[in-house]
Amino acid sequence: VHLKNTKTKLIILGSSISMMGEKVLSYKSPLYGRKTGVLKIKPLKFKHLKEFFPKATWEELVEIYGFADGTPYYLEKIKLPFWSYLDEEIKRVDSFLRYEVDFLMKYEFEEPTTYKKILEAIAFGNHTLGEIKNYLGLKHSDLTPYLKNLIEVEFIEREIPITESPKTKKGRYYIKDNFIAFYFRYIFPNLSAIEEGIFEIDVIKADYNQYLGFVFENVAKEFLIELNKIGKLPFKFLSIGRWWHKGEEIDLIALNKNEKKTLFVEVKWRDLKDKDVKKIFKDLERKSKLVGLEDYEKHYVVIGKRIENKDLKGCLLFDLNDFDRYL
């Protein structure tokens, strides 16, 4: 903000979207119409975690990313080994895990209770409007305004299958930030046990690989975008996203509509033996025929935690070992 008739420049920083947009710079604010620029700071990319933890393996970095996302404030708190740190952090009486999300939500919403339950529903894998309603035990209540508000403050995002038009009703809702997802999957439902000092870290460990499946899909998406930039894929794609239809899903599809070329991608957060890869590839070929891109040149990719044998005709294979080479 440039103040008239002075050489003073006022820089305003804030983490609350509603506070910055609706109050600080709103029509009723003295600063309305005086802003000279807006800079939106996004989370760091997954690959930048290596700079915070140079001695960590890529597997450890995925585990950390599932907790802290790319937010430096959270990343700076973490010590290695990650699980020892997390165990100690949860047991601390003054742990930021207990109050951080409450603090964020009180800035954004006057009455956050319903918003919290919606976020918990999504964190446990309920992504459609019907699934969220069922989780909350609601039948006729209209959740659309709540979802719209959560999208506006960037807690969640609505995704559609990559081949659908923006007007489709096939939307799914996903939590945008891994820290928020982690909180509503592991901390929020267990607050009583945590406050009573009886919560065990094994509760998180037992479920974490399943949780990381979705996290790793986003890591794989970033990895493919990096490969795309440096020309290490069969073609340059112009868009990338998920696809689903009637119970069938493909983790990622990358498209170049101008050249009519497509990349079908399956992502698995587990070690893959030769027979596993062949089975995944065969199923991916089957599902690719359901997408409706018959006249496209088709390519296939499987990305796993570790892949035993990376020699498979007709399919590109990548695992965490390739992250060192390309990231």
PDB file of C-alpha atoms in Angstrom, residues 143-281:
ATOM      1  CA  LEU A 143     -23.890 -28.214   2.562  1.00  0.00           C
ATOM      2  CA  THR A 144     -23.160 -26.239  -0.609  1.00  0.00           C
ATOM      3  CA  PRO A 145     -22.630 -22.858   1.159  1.00  0.00           C
ATOM      4  CA  TYR A 146     -20.214 -24.485   3.615  1.00  0.00           C
ATOM      5  CA  LEU A 147     -18.256 -26.137   0.809  1.00  0.00           C
ATOM      6  CA  LYS A 148     -18.190 -22.880  -1.143  1.00  0.00           C
ATOM      7  CA  ASN A 149     -16.779 -21.040   1.883  1.00  0.00           C
ATOM      8  CA  LEU A 150     -14.148 -23.731   2.443  1.00  0.00           C
ATOM      9  CA  ILE A 151     -13.108 -23.396  -1.209  1.00  0.00           C
ATOM     10  CA  GLU A 152     -12.929 -19.583  -0.946  1.00  0.00           C
ATOM     11  CA  VAL A 153     -10.517 -19.722   2.002  1.00  0.00           C
ATOM     12  CA  GLU A 154      -8.582 -22.508   0.212  1.00  0.00           C
ATOM     13  CA  PHE A 155      -9.062 -25.226   2.802  1.00  0.00           C
ATOM     14  CA  ILE A 156     -10.500 -27.497   0.112  1.00  0.00           C
ATOM     15  CA  GLU A 157     -10.731 -27.653  -3.674  1.00  0.00           C
ATOM     16  CA  ARG A 158     -13.276 -29.131  -6.051  1.00  0.00           C
ATOM     17  CA  GLU A 159     -11.885 -31.372  -8.757  1.00  0.00           C
ATOM     18  CA  ILE A 160     -13.575 -32.788 -11.832  1.00  0.00           C
ATOM     19  CA  PRO A 161     -12.416 -35.613 -14.129  1.00  0.00           C
ATOM     20  CA  ILE A 162      -9.843 -34.172 -16.519  1.00  0.00           C
ATOM     21  CA  THR A 163     -11.912 -35.110 -19.563  1.00  0.00           C
ATOM     22  CA  GLU A 164     -15.118 -33.415 -18.321  1.00  0.00           C
ATOM     23  CA  SER A 165     -16.324 -29.870 -18.989  1.00  0.00           C
ATOM     24  CA  PRO A 166     -16.265 -27.386 -16.060  1.00  0.00           C
ATOM     25  CA  LYS A 167     -20.076 -27.547 -15.838  1.00  0.00           C
ATOM     26  CA  THR A 168     -20.125 -31.230 -14.906  1.00  0.00           C
ATOM     27  CA  LYS A 169     -21.731 -32.339 -11.649  1.00  0.00           C
ATOM     28  CA  LYS A 170     -19.107 -35.036 -11.126  1.00  0.00           C
ATOM     29  CA  GLY A 171     -17.125 -32.871  -8.734  1.00  0.00           C
ATOM     30  CA  ARG A 172     -15.174 -34.260  -5.796  1.00  0.00           C
ATOM     31  CA  TYR A 173     -13.865 -32.331  -2.811  1.00  0.00           C
ATOM     32  CA  TYR A 174     -10.293 -32.664  -1.553  1.00  0.00           C
ATOM     33  CA  ILE A 175      -8.392 -30.960   1.269  1.00  0.00           C
ATOM     34  CA  LYS A 176      -5.724 -28.752  -0.311  1.00  0.00           C
ATOM     35  CA  ASP A 177      -3.180 -28.755   2.531  1.00  0.00           C
ATOM     36  CA  ASN A 178      -1.624 -31.941   3.909  1.00  0.00           C
ATOM     37  CA  PHE A 179      -1.307 -30.448   7.404  1.00  0.00           C
ATOM     38  CA  ILE A 180      -5.063 -29.795   7.514  1.00  0.00           C
ATOM     39  CA  ALA A 181      -5.745 -33.309   6.197  1.00  0.00           C
ATOM     40  CA  PHE A 182      -3.379 -34.830   8.775  1.00  0.00           C
ATOM     41  CA  TYR A 183      -5.016 -32.888  11.600  1.00  0.00           C
ATOM     42  CA  PHE A 184      -8.560 -33.921  10.723  1.00  0.00           C
ATOM     43  CA  ARG A 185      -7.597 -37.550  10.143  1.00  0.00           C
ATOM     44  CA  TYR A 186      -5.448 -38.096  13.222  1.00  0.00           C
ATOM     45  CA  ILE A 187      -5.598 -35.234  15.734  1.00  0.00           C
ATOM     46  CA  PHE A 188      -9.170 -33.910  15.697  1.00  0.00           C
ATOM     47  CA  PRO A 189     -10.879 -37.327  16.175  1.00  0.00           C
ATOM     48  CA  ASN A 190      -8.422 -38.199  18.986  1.00  0.00           C
ATOM     49  CA  LEU A 191      -8.225 -34.899  20.898  1.00  0.00           C
ATOM     50  CA  SER A 192      -9.649 -36.381  24.108  1.00  0.00           C
ATOM     51  CA  ALA A 193      -7.144 -39.235  24.171  1.00  0.00           C
ATOM     52  CA  ILE A 194      -4.304 -36.825  23.348  1.00  0.00           C
ATOM     53  CA  GLU A 195      -5.284 -34.413  26.134  1.00  0.00           C
ATOM     54  CA  GLU A 196      -5.619 -37.322  28.584  1.00  0.00           C
ATOM     55  CA  GLY A 197      -2.131 -38.525  27.651  1.00  0.00           C
ATOM     56  CA  ILE A 198      -3.250 -41.987  26.519  1.00  0.00           C
ATOM     57  CA  PHE A 199      -2.926 -41.579  22.757  1.00  0.00           C
ATOM     58  CA  GLU A 200      -0.338 -43.849  21.104  1.00  0.00           C
ATOM     59  CA  ILE A 201       1.617 -42.941  17.971  1.00  0.00           C
ATOM     60  CA  ASP A 202       1.016 -46.500  16.702  1.00  0.00           C
ATOM     61  CA  VAL A 203      -2.562 -45.434  15.871  1.00  0.00           C
ATOM     62  CA  ILE A 204      -1.124 -43.111  13.205  1.00  0.00           C
ATOM     63  CA  LYS A 205       1.610 -45.516  12.089  1.00  0.00           C
ATOM     64  CA  ALA A 206      -0.887 -48.311  11.431  1.00  0.00           C
ATOM     65  CA  ASP A 207      -2.888 -46.132   9.012  1.00  0.00           C
ATOM     66  CA  TYR A 208      -0.206 -43.825   7.627  1.00  0.00           C
ATOM     67  CA  ASN A 209       0.723 -45.797   4.506  1.00  0.00           C
ATOM     68  CA  GLN A 210      -2.920 -45.784   3.424  1.00  0.00           C
ATOM     69  CA  TYR A 211      -3.118 -42.040   4.079  1.00  0.00           C
ATOM     70  CA  LEU A 212       0.094 -41.485   2.112  1.00  0.00           C
ATOM     71  CA  GLY A 213      -1.413 -43.129  -0.970  1.00  0.00           C
ATOM     72  CA  PHE A 214      -3.229 -39.907  -1.810  1.00  0.00           C
ATOM     73  CA  VAL A 215      -0.290 -37.729  -0.732  1.00  0.00           C
ATOM     74  CA  PHE A 216       2.022 -39.690  -3.032  1.00  0.00           C
ATOM     75  CA  GLU A 217      -0.346 -39.127  -5.958  1.00  0.00           C
ATOM     76  CA  ASN A 218       0.240 -35.390  -5.578  1.00  0.00           C
ATOM     77  CA  VAL A 219       3.998 -35.959  -5.205  1.00  0.00           C
ATOM     78  CA  ALA A 220       3.916 -38.056  -8.398  1.00  0.00           C
ATOM     79  CA  LYS A 221       1.991 -35.303 -10.177  1.00  0.00           C
ATOM     80  CA  GLU A 222       4.686 -32.785  -9.240  1.00  0.00           C
ATOM     81  CA  PHE A 223       7.370 -35.271 -10.351  1.00  0.00           C
ATOM     82  CA  LEU A 224       5.729 -35.684 -13.771  1.00  0.00           C
ATOM     83  CA  ILE A 225       5.445 -31.914 -14.176  1.00  0.00           C
ATOM     84  CA  GLU A 226       9.205 -31.665 -13.527  1.00  0.00           C
ATOM     85  CA  LEU A 227       9.884 -34.422 -16.099  1.00  0.00           C
ATOM     86  CA  ASN A 228       7.606 -32.593 -18.519  1.00  0.00           C
ATOM     87  CA  LYS A 229       9.606 -29.375 -18.128  1.00  0.00           C
ATOM     88  CA  ILE A 230      12.915 -31.055 -18.945  1.00  0.00           C
ATOM     89  CA  GLY A 231      11.552 -33.150 -21.810  1.00  0.00           C
ATOM     90  CA  LYS A 232      11.924 -36.603 -20.253  1.00  0.00           C
ATOM     91  CA  LEU A 233       8.468 -37.832 -21.285  1.00  0.00           C
ATOM     92  CA  PRO A 234       7.261 -39.042 -24.730  1.00  0.00           C
ATOM     93  CA  PHE A 235       5.560 -35.668 -25.347  1.00  0.00           C
ATOM     94  CA  LYS A 236       4.934 -32.329 -23.628  1.00  0.00           C
ATOM     95  CA  PHE A 237       1.586 -32.406 -21.864  1.00  0.00           C
ATOM     96  CA  LEU A 238      -0.508 -29.257 -21.363  1.00  0.00           C
ATOM     97  CA  SER A 239      -2.848 -30.495 -18.612  1.00  0.00           C
ATOM     98  CA  ILE A 240      -2.832 -33.173 -15.935  1.00  0.00           C
ATOM     99  CA  GLY A 241      -5.435 -34.419 -13.471  1.00  0.00           C
ATOM    100  CA  ARG A 242      -7.476 -37.322 -12.112  1.00  0.00           C
ATOM    101  CA  TRP A 243     -10.155 -39.305 -13.937  1.00  0.00           C
ATOM    102  CA  TRP A 244     -13.082 -41.363 -12.672  1.00  0.00           C
ATOM    103  CA  HIS A 245     -16.346 -42.746 -13.984  1.00  0.00           C
ATOM    104  CA  LYS A 246     -18.826 -45.270 -12.542  1.00  0.00           C
ATOM    105  CA  GLY A 247     -16.467 -46.892 -10.074  1.00  0.00           C
ATOM    106  CA  GLU A 248     -13.439 -46.838 -12.367  1.00  0.00           C
ATOM    107  CA  GLU A 249     -10.512 -44.506 -11.604  1.00  0.00           C
ATOM    108  CA  ILE A 250      -7.172 -43.555 -13.080  1.00  0.00           C
ATOM    109  CA  ASP A 251      -4.818 -41.742 -10.714  1.00  0.00           C
ATOM    110  CA  LEU A 252      -3.514 -39.269 -13.296  1.00  0.00           C
ATOM    111  CA  ILE A 253      -4.040 -38.531 -16.967  1.00  0.00           C
ATOM    112  CA  ALA A 254      -1.785 -36.056 -18.778  1.00  0.00           C
ATOM    113  CA  LEU A 255      -3.040 -34.594 -22.055  1.00  0.00           C
ATOM    114  CA  ASN A 256      -1.866 -32.654 -25.055  1.00  0.00           C
ATOM    115  CA  LYS A 257      -5.115 -32.003 -26.921  1.00  0.00           C
ATOM    116  CA  ASN A 258      -3.327 -30.191 -29.747  1.00  0.00           C
ATOM    117  CA  GLU A 259      -1.171 -33.197 -30.609  1.00  0.00           C
ATOM    118  CA  LYS A 260      -3.793 -35.736 -29.442  1.00  0.00           C
ATOM    119  CA  LYS A 261      -1.418 -37.527 -27.104  1.00  0.00           C
ATOM    120  CA  THR A 262      -2.111 -38.820 -23.616  1.00  0.00           C
ATOM    121  CA  LEU A 263      -0.296 -40.340 -20.657  1.00  0.00           C
ATOM    122  CA  PHE A 264      -2.132 -42.739 -18.323  1.00  0.00           C
ATOM    123  CA  VAL A 265      -0.566 -42.969 -14.864  1.00  0.00           C
ATOM    124  CA  GLU A 266      -1.027 -45.288 -11.875  1.00  0.00           C
ATOM    125  CA  VAL A 267       0.615 -44.360  -8.574  1.00  0.00           C
ATOM    126  CA  LYS A 268       1.261 -46.890  -5.777  1.00  0.00           C
ATOM    127  CA  TRP A 269       2.746 -46.094  -2.367  1.00  0.00           C
ATOM    128  CA  ARG A 270       4.270 -49.548  -1.958  1.00  0.00           C
ATOM    129  CA  ASP A 271       7.092 -51.760  -3.203  1.00  0.00           C
ATOM    130  CA  LEU A 272       6.229 -53.346  -6.543  1.00  0.00           C
ATOM    131  CA  LYS A 273       7.552 -56.659  -7.751  1.00  0.00           C
ATOM    132  CA  ASP A 274       7.654 -57.578 -11.426  1.00  0.00           C
ATOM    133  CA  LYS A 275       4.283 -59.370 -11.304  1.00  0.00           C
ATOM    134  CA  ASP A 276       2.689 -56.380  -9.506  1.00  0.00           C
ATOM    135  CA  VAL A 277       3.824 -53.952 -12.204  1.00  0.00           C
ATOM    136  CA  LYS A 278       2.579 -56.184 -15.019  1.00  0.00           C
ATOM    137  CA  LYS A 279      -0.820 -56.519 -13.330  1.00  0.00           C
ATOM    138  CA  ILE A 280      -1.106 -52.741 -12.794  1.00  0.00           C
ATOM    139  CA  PHE A 281      -0.071 -52.063 -16.396  1.00  0.00           C
TER     140      PHE A 281
END
